[in-house]
Amino acid sequence: MGPGNNTQISEFLLLGFSERPELQPLIFGIFLSMYLITVVGNLLIILAVSSDSHLHTPMYFFLANLSFVDICFTSTTVPKMLLNIQTQSKIITYEGCITQMNFFLIFSVLDIYLLAVMAYDRFVAICHPLHYMVIMNPRLCGLLLLLCWVTSVLHSLLQTSMVLPLSFCTKVEIPHFLCELNQMIKLSCSDTFFNNLVMYLAAMLIAGGPLVGILYSYSKIVSSICGISTAQGKYKAFSTCASHLSVVSLFFCTSLGVYLSSAATRSSHSSATASVMYTVVTPMLNPFIYSLRNKDIKEALMRFSAMAVGKSP
């Protein structure tokens, strides 16, 4: 459905973080560095998992998929922002804005669902260790991943299809560095009651459901760990889920902080700055958390590095 049938405008302006020209090179350098670290770090995780047969387990299967989604997540927004800074242009086309919003929704929801699936994996591994490989078989892992993708895509299509009929009159400035669903609805001069209703209901279901599942899984994990008699056994059990728990805490705490701060302040620029925490910083830190806190990943990365050096002329 073309924009000409539903809106009087053909482009938006992404205002970003600051209007001051002297800050643009600094912002460009910071975000380019974070983007490169995110891509390289998550790519190393994917290569380590795929190249090391010791890591061909359900836990690392989902970790590799999380790394792939994190690369896509940041690639949806950061390159466009860097291009706009480099060309000194704030313009994004209507079609480009809708496309960016669509993929941003897909990959953000995928992040949430994958973290929930990984929590379930750790629950089975610690609470039912003898049946772990039977329960978390390749078929179930594939079905869980497919369910994550299908649900994320359907949610994104629903939200996007509800934005397409909206009209945008004169104000086309988005006080953000990306085309966010909430910002698009705020800019519309159409009746957005149902858009807001569906957006908030979907947010409660999509974020609340996995969060409840994660909290339940870890409550059972903690109970199971407390039941282990030896201190060494407790440490070993906890160490298998420490990295994932760190990533979950970082993602949900920063996301919750963004929405609480946006509710407490009327400054959209402050909300945009805060949203960097879960859209850019969290995907960048995930590889460091898993590689520093996970002995298997560190060993796999060292073996991969040795193999790469050995093959070089």
Short mmCIF file of C-alpha atoms in Angstrom, two decimals, residues 30-276:
data_model
loop_
_atom_site.label_atom_id
_atom_site.label_comp_id
_atom_site.label_asym_id
_atom_site.label_seq_id
_atom_site.Cartn_x
_atom_site.Cartn_y
_atom_site.Cartn_z
CA ILE A 30 31.12 6.53 19.38
CA PHE A 31 28.34 4.76 17.51
CA LEU A 32 30.61 3.48 14.75
CA SER A 33 32.90 1.98 17.40
CA MET A 34 30.01 0.38 19.28
CA TYR A 35 28.53 -0.99 16.05
CA LEU A 36 31.82 -2.55 14.92
CA ILE A 37 32.39 -4.08 18.37
CA THR A 38 28.84 -5.49 18.32
CA VAL A 39 29.20 -7.05 14.88
CA VAL A 40 32.70 -8.46 15.44
CA GLY A 41 31.96 -9.72 18.97
CA ASN A 42 28.71 -11.48 18.07
CA LEU A 43 30.20 -12.84 14.86
CA LEU A 44 33.04 -14.41 16.87
CA ILE A 45 30.47 -16.10 19.12
CA ILE A 46 28.69 -17.52 16.05
CA LEU A 47 31.96 -18.73 14.50
CA ALA A 48 33.13 -20.27 17.80
CA VAL A 49 29.87 -22.17 18.29
CA SER A 50 29.66 -23.37 14.68
CA SER A 51 33.32 -24.44 14.44
CA ASP A 52 33.65 -26.25 17.79
CA SER A 53 31.86 -29.58 18.10
CA HIS A 54 31.97 -29.30 21.92
CA LEU A 55 29.52 -26.40 21.65
CA HIS A 56 26.95 -28.18 19.50
CA THR A 57 24.46 -28.24 22.36
CA PRO A 58 21.03 -26.59 22.81
CA MET A 59 22.43 -23.83 25.05
CA TYR A 60 25.01 -22.71 22.51
CA PHE A 61 22.60 -23.22 19.61
CA PHE A 62 20.33 -20.57 21.12
CA LEU A 63 23.33 -18.39 22.03
CA ALA A 64 24.50 -18.36 18.39
CA ASN A 65 20.99 -17.39 17.29
CA LEU A 66 20.89 -14.62 19.91
CA SER A 67 24.19 -13.28 18.54
CA PHE A 68 22.80 -13.33 15.00
CA VAL A 69 19.67 -11.47 16.11
CA ASP A 70 21.78 -8.89 17.98
CA ILE A 71 23.77 -8.18 14.81
CA CYS A 72 20.53 -7.71 12.86
CA PHE A 73 19.01 -5.66 15.69
CA THR A 74 21.74 -3.03 15.67
CA SER A 75 22.10 -3.15 11.86
CA THR A 76 18.47 -2.08 11.57
CA THR A 77 19.12 1.33 13.11
CA VAL A 78 22.79 2.29 13.56
CA PRO A 79 23.98 2.28 9.89
CA LYS A 80 21.15 4.64 8.87
CA MET A 81 22.01 6.99 11.73
CA LEU A 82 25.71 6.93 10.77
CA LEU A 83 24.81 7.60 7.13
CA ASN A 84 22.66 10.58 8.10
CA ILE A 85 25.47 12.05 10.21
CA GLN A 86 28.01 11.49 7.43
CA THR A 87 25.80 13.09 4.75
CA GLN A 88 24.55 15.79 7.17
CA SER A 89 21.00 14.79 6.38
CA LYS A 90 18.21 13.81 8.76
CA ILE A 91 15.87 12.49 6.08
CA ILE A 92 14.39 9.00 5.99
CA THR A 93 11.74 8.14 3.41
CA TYR A 94 8.26 7.00 4.39
CA GLU A 95 8.97 3.54 2.96
CA GLY A 96 12.35 3.43 4.71
CA CYS A 97 10.78 4.44 8.03
CA ILE A 98 8.08 1.76 7.80
CA THR A 99 10.68 -0.86 6.83
CA GLN A 100 12.99 0.12 9.69
CA MET A 101 10.13 0.03 12.18
CA ASN A 102 9.07 -3.39 10.91
CA PHE A 103 12.50 -4.99 11.26
CA PHE A 104 13.16 -3.23 14.58
CA LEU A 105 9.99 -4.80 15.98
CA ILE A 106 10.93 -8.24 14.64
CA PHE A 107 14.42 -8.33 16.11
CA SER A 108 13.55 -6.67 19.44
CA VAL A 109 10.80 -9.24 20.08
CA LEU A 110 13.12 -12.05 18.93
CA ASP A 111 15.65 -10.91 21.54
CA ILE A 112 13.02 -11.18 24.26
CA TYR A 113 11.78 -14.61 23.17
CA LEU A 114 15.26 -16.07 22.76
CA LEU A 115 16.19 -14.95 26.27
CA ALA A 116 13.05 -16.70 27.56
CA VAL A 117 13.85 -19.89 25.63
CA MET A 118 17.41 -19.84 26.98
CA ALA A 119 16.02 -19.51 30.52
CA TYR A 120 13.87 -22.60 29.89
CA ASP A 121 16.94 -24.43 28.59
CA ARG A 122 18.85 -23.64 31.80
CA PHE A 123 15.83 -24.70 33.87
CA VAL A 124 15.76 -28.12 32.19
CA ALA A 125 19.56 -28.50 32.43
CA ILE A 126 19.70 -27.79 36.17
CA CYS A 127 16.35 -29.09 37.42
CA HIS A 128 16.15 -32.18 35.16
CA PRO A 129 19.77 -32.97 34.24
CA LEU A 130 19.22 -36.68 33.58
CA HIS A 131 16.52 -35.97 31.00
CA TYR A 132 18.12 -32.83 29.52
CA MET A 133 19.15 -34.25 26.14
CA VAL A 134 15.85 -36.11 25.83
CA ILE A 135 13.74 -33.01 26.51
CA MET A 136 15.94 -30.48 24.66
CA ASN A 137 16.26 -32.61 21.54
CA PRO A 138 17.11 -31.04 18.14
CA ARG A 139 13.47 -31.19 17.01
CA LEU A 140 12.23 -29.23 20.05
CA CYS A 141 15.05 -26.70 19.70
CA GLY A 142 14.14 -26.14 16.06
CA LEU A 143 10.44 -25.80 16.90
CA LEU A 144 11.16 -23.29 19.67
CA LEU A 145 13.31 -21.20 17.34
CA LEU A 146 10.65 -21.36 14.61
CA LEU A 147 7.98 -20.30 17.13
CA CYS A 148 10.10 -17.31 18.15
CA TRP A 149 10.48 -16.21 14.52
CA VAL A 150 6.83 -16.75 13.57
CA THR A 151 5.49 -14.89 16.62
CA SER A 152 7.91 -11.99 16.12
CA VAL A 153 7.07 -11.62 12.43
CA LEU A 154 3.30 -11.84 13.03
CA HIS A 155 3.49 -9.22 15.78
CA SER A 156 5.50 -6.90 13.55
CA LEU A 157 3.09 -7.35 10.63
CA LEU A 158 0.14 -6.58 12.91
CA GLN A 159 1.67 -3.36 14.21
CA THR A 160 2.91 -2.27 10.79
CA SER A 161 -0.44 -2.94 9.12
CA MET A 162 -2.10 -0.69 11.73
CA VAL A 163 0.38 2.14 11.08
CA LEU A 164 0.01 2.09 7.27
CA PRO A 165 -3.52 3.61 7.18
CA LEU A 166 -2.49 6.52 9.46
CA SER A 167 -2.21 10.03 8.03
CA PHE A 168 0.68 12.36 8.80
CA CYS A 169 -0.11 16.02 8.25
CA THR A 170 2.59 18.63 8.80
CA LYS A 171 4.86 17.66 11.68
CA VAL A 172 7.29 15.07 10.35
CA GLU A 173 10.11 15.37 12.89
CA ILE A 174 10.88 12.22 14.90
CA PRO A 175 12.84 13.11 18.09
CA HIS A 176 14.72 9.83 17.96
CA PHE A 177 17.49 8.11 15.99
CA LEU A 178 15.09 5.45 14.66
CA CYS A 179 11.51 5.07 13.47
CA GLU A 180 9.94 3.71 16.64
CA LEU A 181 6.33 2.52 16.71
CA ASN A 182 5.36 4.80 19.59
CA GLN A 183 6.87 7.86 17.87
CA MET A 184 5.06 7.08 14.62
CA ILE A 185 1.72 6.86 16.41
CA LYS A 186 2.37 10.15 18.23
CA LEU A 187 3.10 11.94 14.94
CA SER A 188 -0.13 10.82 13.29
CA CYS A 189 -3.06 13.21 12.95
CA SER A 190 -5.47 10.26 12.61
CA ASP A 191 -7.45 8.61 15.39
CA THR A 192 -4.85 6.37 17.09
CA PHE A 193 -6.97 4.89 19.90
CA PHE A 194 -6.84 1.34 18.54
CA ASN A 195 -3.15 1.70 17.65
CA ASN A 196 -2.33 2.62 21.24
CA LEU A 197 -4.60 -0.11 22.60
CA VAL A 198 -3.00 -2.83 20.46
CA MET A 199 0.52 -1.50 21.09
CA TYR A 200 0.17 -1.59 24.90
CA LEU A 201 -1.68 -4.91 24.98
CA ALA A 202 0.97 -6.48 22.74
CA ALA A 203 3.73 -5.00 24.90
CA MET A 204 2.23 -6.53 28.04
CA LEU A 205 1.83 -9.94 26.40
CA ILE A 206 5.12 -10.04 24.51
CA ALA A 207 7.33 -8.60 27.26
CA GLY A 208 5.30 -9.71 30.28
CA GLY A 209 4.82 -13.34 29.22
CA PRO A 210 8.51 -14.13 28.62
CA LEU A 211 9.51 -12.18 31.74
CA VAL A 212 7.14 -14.26 33.87
CA GLY A 213 8.57 -17.42 32.26
CA ILE A 214 12.13 -16.28 32.97
CA LEU A 215 11.34 -15.43 36.61
CA TYR A 216 9.58 -18.78 37.10
CA SER A 217 12.49 -20.69 35.52
CA TYR A 218 15.05 -18.98 37.73
CA SER A 219 12.95 -19.42 40.87
CA LYS A 220 13.01 -23.17 40.18
CA ILE A 221 16.72 -23.02 39.34
CA VAL A 222 17.51 -21.24 42.63
CA SER A 223 15.44 -23.80 44.59
CA SER A 224 17.25 -26.64 42.84
CA ILE A 225 20.69 -25.10 43.48
CA CYS A 226 19.88 -24.56 47.16
CA GLY A 227 19.07 -28.26 47.39
CA ILE A 228 22.59 -29.28 46.28
CA SER A 229 24.59 -30.45 49.28
CA THR A 230 28.14 -29.43 48.28
CA ALA A 231 29.42 -25.89 47.74
CA GLN A 232 31.31 -27.04 44.63
CA GLY A 233 28.12 -28.49 43.17
CA LYS A 234 26.25 -25.25 43.85
CA TYR A 235 28.97 -23.19 42.17
CA LYS A 236 29.08 -25.45 39.13
CA ALA A 237 25.28 -25.35 38.73
CA PHE A 238 25.14 -21.57 39.11
CA SER A 239 28.05 -20.97 36.72
CA THR A 240 26.13 -22.65 33.87
CA CYS A 241 23.45 -19.95 33.97
CA ALA A 242 25.37 -16.93 35.32
CA SER A 243 26.10 -15.48 31.86
CA HIS A 244 22.50 -15.78 30.72
CA LEU A 245 21.22 -14.28 33.97
CA SER A 246 23.58 -11.31 33.48
CA VAL A 247 22.32 -10.73 29.93
CA VAL A 248 18.66 -11.04 31.00
CA SER A 249 19.18 -8.56 33.84
CA LEU A 250 20.96 -6.10 31.56
CA PHE A 251 18.34 -6.27 28.79
CA PHE A 252 15.20 -6.10 30.93
CA CYS A 253 16.55 -3.58 33.46
CA THR A 254 17.66 -1.16 30.72
CA SER A 255 14.40 -1.63 28.79
CA LEU A 256 12.34 -1.02 31.93
CA GLY A 257 14.51 1.98 32.79
CA VAL A 258 13.88 3.49 29.36
CA TYR A 259 10.11 3.23 29.64
CA LEU A 260 10.06 4.48 33.24
CA SER A 261 12.25 7.44 32.30
CA SER A 262 10.10 8.24 29.27
CA ALA A 263 7.02 8.17 31.50
CA ALA A 264 8.68 10.41 34.09
CA THR A 265 9.99 13.01 31.63
CA ARG A 266 8.48 14.77 28.65
CA SER A 267 11.81 15.04 26.88
CA SER A 268 11.80 12.79 23.83
CA HIS A 269 15.53 13.37 23.37
CA SER A 270 16.15 11.98 26.87
CA SER A 271 14.10 8.91 25.97
CA ALA A 272 16.10 8.46 22.75
CA THR A 273 19.37 8.68 24.67
CA ALA A 274 18.15 6.19 27.27
CA SER A 275 16.98 3.73 24.60
CA VAL A 276 20.59 3.41 23.41
#
